[in-house]
Amino acid sequence: MCTCHPFPAPGAKADLEEGTVLTPRFGADGLITVVTTDSDTGDLLMVAHMNAEAFAKTIETGEAWYWSRSRSELWHKGATSGQIQTVVEMRIDCDQDALWLKVKVAGDGGCCHTGRRSCFYRKVETSEGKAGLAFV
Amino acid sequence: MCTCHPFPAPGAKADLEEGTVLTPRFGADGLITVVTTDSDTGDLLMVAHMNAEAFAKTIETGEAWYWSRSRSELWHKGATSGQIQTVVEMRIDCDQDALWLKVKVAGDGGCCHTGRRSCFYRKVETSEGKAGLAFV
């Protein structure tokens, strides 16, 4: 056990990739990348980050907790908006440095702070060699 | 224009979130997070990163280029494996610091370096208060 968080330290490559022990690899900033999708539709809702405490609280409570990089604080998603995310399934990638949360969103079903369901509401389009954004 | 890459510098919050100008926000490490899904099934395939050059090459070629953090080099996904990712749609999130690529994978259709289709082949499961991983 690391003294800073409740997860065991990552082991050798084979254990990391083919093992069944959860040993998340937090970056130099103490964070792991999280991809959150809607468990019903599969739509990508948001990309965010967790520190070890947020990850542990997500496992413990079954609701998504993140680390807000802009506010530098632990963030229980939906605590003020009502848009609580209940975790239906959580996956980790091959080298255990990215998480995938499939969630059900409470409240009005929104996720993005702009009021939209998903943060990914614009696509990159190229016209005459120049890339711009278009709302979808 | 920034002198280091071909994208305009990010503007004010309103432009960033509600504008149609592509102004990606690369982190202090020069990278932006990329979520890649299968354009047919919607399955999450991988989470990776791009620097400005990789992003520009992806736009220019219509194939996914990443920045390999482990090898510290530009990475044309599939150049050696044949698992080229053709971009069907590319989206950016509200604050323009994360990308979503919907791709068609060539070759054997794989994506993960372990040989699997997706990097997310294990789920986090909790038993008697202890979290572990289970293959899906």
Short mmCIF file of N, CA, C and O in Angstrom, two decimals, chain A residues 30-102:
data_model
loop_
_atom_site.label_atom_id
_atom_site.label_comp_id
_atom_site.label_asym_id
_atom_site.label_seq_id
_atom_site.Cartn_x
_atom_site.Cartn_y
_atom_site.Cartn_z
N GLY A 30 -1.20 13.48 -10.02
CA GLY A 30 -2.05 12.73 -9.09
C GLY A 30 -3.41 12.37 -9.66
O GLY A 30 -4.29 11.92 -8.94
N LEU A 31 -3.57 12.53 -10.99
CA LEU A 31 -4.89 12.34 -11.58
C LEU A 31 -4.90 11.19 -12.60
O LEU A 31 -3.88 10.86 -13.20
N ILE A 32 -6.09 10.63 -12.78
CA ILE A 32 -6.32 9.61 -13.81
C ILE A 32 -7.44 10.15 -14.70
O ILE A 32 -8.36 10.83 -14.21
N THR A 33 -7.36 9.88 -16.01
CA THR A 33 -8.37 10.36 -16.95
C THR A 33 -9.61 9.48 -16.88
O THR A 33 -9.50 8.26 -16.82
N VAL A 34 -10.78 10.11 -16.93
CA VAL A 34 -12.04 9.38 -16.85
C VAL A 34 -12.93 9.74 -18.04
O VAL A 34 -13.16 10.92 -18.32
N VAL A 35 -13.42 8.71 -18.72
CA VAL A 35 -14.36 8.87 -19.82
C VAL A 35 -15.72 8.42 -19.31
O VAL A 35 -15.84 7.31 -18.80
N THR A 36 -16.72 9.29 -19.45
CA THR A 36 -18.04 8.96 -18.92
C THR A 36 -19.06 8.87 -20.04
O THR A 36 -19.22 9.82 -20.81
N THR A 37 -19.72 7.73 -20.14
CA THR A 37 -20.74 7.55 -21.18
C THR A 37 -22.10 7.25 -20.54
O THR A 37 -22.18 6.82 -19.39
N ASP A 38 -23.14 7.46 -21.33
CA ASP A 38 -24.51 7.17 -20.89
C ASP A 38 -24.72 5.66 -21.00
O ASP A 38 -24.51 5.08 -22.07
N SER A 39 -25.12 5.02 -19.91
CA SER A 39 -25.23 3.56 -19.91
C SER A 39 -26.36 3.06 -20.80
O SER A 39 -26.35 1.90 -21.21
N ASP A 40 -27.32 3.92 -21.09
CA ASP A 40 -28.43 3.50 -21.97
C ASP A 40 -28.09 3.69 -23.44
O ASP A 40 -28.23 2.77 -24.24
N THR A 41 -27.61 4.88 -23.79
CA THR A 41 -27.40 5.20 -25.21
C THR A 41 -25.97 4.96 -25.67
O THR A 41 -25.70 4.89 -26.87
N GLY A 42 -25.02 4.89 -24.73
CA GLY A 42 -23.62 4.74 -25.10
C GLY A 42 -22.97 6.06 -25.48
O GLY A 42 -21.76 6.10 -25.75
N ASP A 43 -23.73 7.14 -25.50
CA ASP A 43 -23.17 8.45 -25.88
C ASP A 43 -22.07 8.90 -24.93
O ASP A 43 -22.17 8.73 -23.71
N LEU A 44 -21.06 9.51 -25.51
CA LEU A 44 -19.99 10.09 -24.70
C LEU A 44 -20.52 11.37 -24.06
O LEU A 44 -20.97 12.29 -24.76
N LEU A 45 -20.48 11.43 -22.76
CA LEU A 45 -21.01 12.60 -22.05
C LEU A 45 -19.92 13.60 -21.70
O LEU A 45 -20.07 14.80 -21.91
N MET A 46 -18.81 13.12 -21.15
CA MET A 46 -17.76 14.03 -20.68
C MET A 46 -16.44 13.30 -20.51
O MET A 46 -16.39 12.07 -20.44
N VAL A 47 -15.38 14.08 -20.45
CA VAL A 47 -14.06 13.57 -20.08
C VAL A 47 -13.63 14.39 -18.88
O VAL A 47 -13.70 15.63 -18.90
N ALA A 48 -13.22 13.72 -17.82
CA ALA A 48 -12.84 14.44 -16.61
C ALA A 48 -11.69 13.69 -15.93
O ALA A 48 -11.07 12.81 -16.54
N HIS A 49 -11.42 14.04 -14.69
CA HIS A 49 -10.30 13.43 -13.98
C HIS A 49 -10.69 13.07 -12.56
O HIS A 49 -11.58 13.68 -11.98
N MET A 50 -9.99 12.09 -12.02
CA MET A 50 -10.16 11.72 -10.61
C MET A 50 -8.79 11.68 -9.97
O MET A 50 -7.83 11.24 -10.59
N ASN A 51 -8.74 12.11 -8.71
CA ASN A 51 -7.55 11.78 -7.92
C ASN A 51 -7.90 10.51 -7.13
O ASN A 51 -9.01 9.96 -7.29
N ALA A 52 -7.00 10.04 -6.33
CA ALA A 52 -7.23 8.77 -5.63
C ALA A 52 -8.45 8.86 -4.72
O ALA A 52 -9.24 7.91 -4.63
N GLU A 53 -8.64 9.99 -4.07
CA GLU A 53 -9.78 10.14 -3.16
C GLU A 53 -11.10 10.08 -3.93
O GLU A 53 -12.05 9.42 -3.50
N ALA A 54 -11.14 10.78 -5.08
CA ALA A 54 -12.36 10.77 -5.89
C ALA A 54 -12.66 9.35 -6.39
O ALA A 54 -13.82 8.90 -6.37
N PHE A 55 -11.63 8.64 -6.80
CA PHE A 55 -11.79 7.27 -7.29
C PHE A 55 -12.30 6.38 -6.15
O PHE A 55 -13.26 5.60 -6.33
N ALA A 56 -11.71 6.50 -5.00
CA ALA A 56 -12.13 5.68 -3.85
C ALA A 56 -13.58 5.98 -3.47
O ALA A 56 -14.37 5.07 -3.17
N LYS A 57 -13.95 7.26 -3.52
CA LYS A 57 -15.33 7.64 -3.16
C LYS A 57 -16.33 7.14 -4.21
O LYS A 57 -17.46 6.78 -3.88
N THR A 58 -15.91 7.12 -5.46
CA THR A 58 -16.77 6.60 -6.52
C THR A 58 -17.03 5.11 -6.31
O THR A 58 -18.17 4.65 -6.42
N ILE A 59 -15.99 4.37 -5.97
CA ILE A 59 -16.15 2.94 -5.70
C ILE A 59 -17.05 2.72 -4.47
O ILE A 59 -17.96 1.90 -4.48
N GLU A 60 -16.81 3.52 -3.46
CA GLU A 60 -17.52 3.37 -2.18
C GLU A 60 -19.01 3.72 -2.29
O GLU A 60 -19.86 3.02 -1.72
N THR A 61 -19.31 4.81 -3.02
CA THR A 61 -20.68 5.32 -3.05
C THR A 61 -21.49 4.87 -4.27
O THR A 61 -22.72 4.97 -4.27
N GLY A 62 -20.80 4.43 -5.33
CA GLY A 62 -21.52 4.06 -6.55
C GLY A 62 -21.97 5.27 -7.34
O GLY A 62 -22.74 5.15 -8.31
N GLU A 63 -21.50 6.46 -6.94
CA GLU A 63 -21.80 7.69 -7.68
C GLU A 63 -20.47 8.32 -8.11
O GLU A 63 -19.45 8.15 -7.44
N ALA A 64 -20.51 9.06 -9.24
CA ALA A 64 -19.26 9.61 -9.77
C ALA A 64 -18.78 10.83 -8.98
O ALA A 64 -19.51 11.81 -8.79
N TRP A 65 -17.54 10.72 -8.53
CA TRP A 65 -16.83 11.82 -7.91
C TRP A 65 -15.62 12.12 -8.79
O TRP A 65 -14.95 11.19 -9.27
N TYR A 66 -15.36 13.38 -9.03
CA TYR A 66 -14.20 13.76 -9.85
C TYR A 66 -13.33 14.72 -9.05
O TYR A 66 -13.68 15.15 -7.94
N TRP A 67 -12.18 15.06 -9.66
CA TRP A 67 -11.35 16.13 -9.15
C TRP A 67 -11.49 17.29 -10.13
O TRP A 67 -11.21 17.14 -11.31
N SER A 68 -12.00 18.41 -9.66
CA SER A 68 -12.13 19.57 -10.53
C SER A 68 -10.78 20.27 -10.64
O SER A 68 -10.27 20.80 -9.65
N ARG A 69 -10.22 20.24 -11.84
CA ARG A 69 -8.92 20.90 -12.04
C ARG A 69 -9.06 22.41 -12.00
O ARG A 69 -8.16 23.11 -11.55
N SER A 70 -10.22 22.93 -12.46
CA SER A 70 -10.38 24.39 -12.46
C SER A 70 -10.60 24.94 -11.05
O SER A 70 -10.13 26.02 -10.72
N ARG A 71 -11.28 24.16 -10.23
CA ARG A 71 -11.55 24.65 -8.87
C ARG A 71 -10.60 24.03 -7.84
O ARG A 71 -10.63 24.39 -6.66
N SER A 72 -9.77 23.09 -8.29
CA SER A 72 -8.86 22.37 -7.39
C SER A 72 -9.58 21.83 -6.16
O SER A 72 -9.19 22.07 -5.02
N GLU A 73 -10.66 21.10 -6.43
CA GLU A 73 -11.38 20.51 -5.31
C GLU A 73 -12.10 19.23 -5.72
O GLU A 73 -12.40 19.02 -6.89
N LEU A 74 -12.37 18.43 -4.72
CA LEU A 74 -13.13 17.21 -4.92
C LEU A 74 -14.54 17.62 -5.36
O LEU A 74 -15.09 18.59 -4.84
N TRP A 75 -15.10 16.87 -6.30
CA TRP A 75 -16.33 17.30 -6.97
C TRP A 75 -17.29 16.13 -7.05
O TRP A 75 -17.07 15.22 -7.84
N HIS A 76 -18.34 16.18 -6.22
CA HIS A 76 -19.39 15.16 -6.30
C HIS A 76 -20.35 15.63 -7.37
O HIS A 76 -21.22 16.46 -7.13
N LYS A 77 -20.19 15.07 -8.57
CA LYS A 77 -20.97 15.52 -9.73
C LYS A 77 -22.47 15.47 -9.43
O LYS A 77 -22.99 14.42 -9.04
N GLY A 78 -23.13 16.61 -9.60
CA GLY A 78 -24.57 16.65 -9.39
C GLY A 78 -24.99 17.08 -8.01
O GLY A 78 -26.18 17.25 -7.74
N ALA A 79 -24.02 17.28 -7.11
CA ALA A 79 -24.36 17.63 -5.73
C ALA A 79 -25.17 18.93 -5.68
O ALA A 79 -26.08 19.07 -4.87
N THR A 80 -24.85 19.87 -6.56
CA THR A 80 -25.62 21.12 -6.58
C THR A 80 -26.67 21.13 -7.71
O THR A 80 -27.75 21.69 -7.54
N SER A 81 -26.36 20.49 -8.83
CA SER A 81 -27.26 20.53 -10.00
C SER A 81 -28.33 19.45 -9.98
O SER A 81 -29.30 19.51 -10.73
N GLY A 82 -28.13 18.42 -9.17
CA GLY A 82 -29.05 17.29 -9.17
C GLY A 82 -28.70 16.25 -10.22
O GLY A 82 -29.31 15.19 -10.30
N GLN A 83 -27.68 16.56 -11.04
CA GLN A 83 -27.29 15.65 -12.13
C GLN A 83 -26.32 14.57 -11.63
O GLN A 83 -25.24 14.37 -12.18
N ILE A 84 -26.75 13.89 -10.57
CA ILE A 84 -25.95 12.81 -9.98
C ILE A 84 -25.75 11.69 -11.00
O ILE A 84 -26.68 11.33 -11.72
N GLN A 85 -24.54 11.17 -11.07
CA GLN A 85 -24.24 10.07 -11.99
C GLN A 85 -24.10 8.77 -11.21
O GLN A 85 -23.14 8.59 -10.46
N THR A 86 -25.05 7.88 -11.40
CA THR A 86 -24.97 6.56 -10.76
C THR A 86 -24.19 5.62 -11.67
O THR A 86 -24.53 5.46 -12.85
N VAL A 87 -23.16 5.02 -11.13
CA VAL A 87 -22.27 4.17 -11.92
C VAL A 87 -22.90 2.79 -12.14
O VAL A 87 -23.19 2.07 -11.19
N VAL A 88 -23.10 2.44 -13.41
CA VAL A 88 -23.65 1.14 -13.77
C VAL A 88 -22.50 0.15 -13.99
O VAL A 88 -22.59 -1.02 -13.62
N GLU A 89 -21.44 0.64 -14.59
CA GLU A 89 -20.24 -0.20 -14.79
C GLU A 89 -19.03 0.69 -14.86
O GLU A 89 -19.11 1.82 -15.34
N MET A 90 -17.92 0.20 -14.36
CA MET A 90 -16.68 0.95 -14.41
C MET A 90 -15.61 0.02 -14.99
O MET A 90 -15.45 -1.11 -14.53
N ARG A 91 -14.91 0.51 -16.00
CA ARG A 91 -13.83 -0.29 -16.60
C ARG A 91 -12.52 0.48 -16.52
O ARG A 91 -12.50 1.70 -16.41
N ILE A 92 -11.42 -0.26 -16.62
CA ILE A 92 -10.10 0.36 -16.62
C ILE A 92 -9.35 -0.16 -17.85
O ILE A 92 -9.64 -1.24 -18.35
N ASP A 93 -8.43 0.65 -18.35
CA ASP A 93 -7.77 0.23 -19.60
C ASP A 93 -6.52 -0.61 -19.33
O ASP A 93 -6.15 -0.89 -18.18
N CYS A 94 -5.90 -1.04 -20.42
CA CYS A 94 -4.79 -1.99 -20.38
C CYS A 94 -3.70 -1.60 -19.38
O CYS A 94 -3.29 -2.43 -18.56
N ASP A 95 -3.24 -0.37 -19.43
CA ASP A 95 -2.15 0.02 -18.54
C ASP A 95 -2.65 0.78 -17.30
O ASP A 95 -1.86 1.43 -16.59
N GLN A 96 -3.95 0.65 -17.05
CA GLN A 96 -4.57 1.19 -15.82
C GLN A 96 -4.31 2.68 -15.59
O GLN A 96 -4.10 3.10 -14.46
N ASP A 97 -4.33 3.46 -16.69
CA ASP A 97 -4.23 4.90 -16.49
C ASP A 97 -5.42 5.66 -17.07
O ASP A 97 -5.37 6.88 -17.24
N ALA A 98 -6.50 4.94 -17.38
CA ALA A 98 -7.73 5.59 -17.84
C ALA A 98 -8.93 4.76 -17.39
O ALA A 98 -8.87 3.52 -17.40
N LEU A 99 -9.99 5.45 -16.99
CA LEU A 99 -11.21 4.79 -16.53
C LEU A 99 -12.36 5.08 -17.48
O LEU A 99 -12.42 6.16 -18.08
N TRP A 100 -13.27 4.14 -17.55
CA TRP A 100 -14.49 4.33 -18.34
C TRP A 100 -15.68 4.09 -17.41
O TRP A 100 -15.84 2.99 -16.90
N LEU A 101 -16.47 5.12 -17.20
CA LEU A 101 -17.67 5.01 -16.37
C LEU A 101 -18.90 5.01 -17.25
O LEU A 101 -19.09 5.92 -18.07
N LYS A 102 -19.75 3.99 -17.08
CA LYS A 102 -21.07 4.00 -17.73
C LYS A 102 -22.05 4.40 -16.64
O LYS A 102 -22.13 3.73 -15.60
#
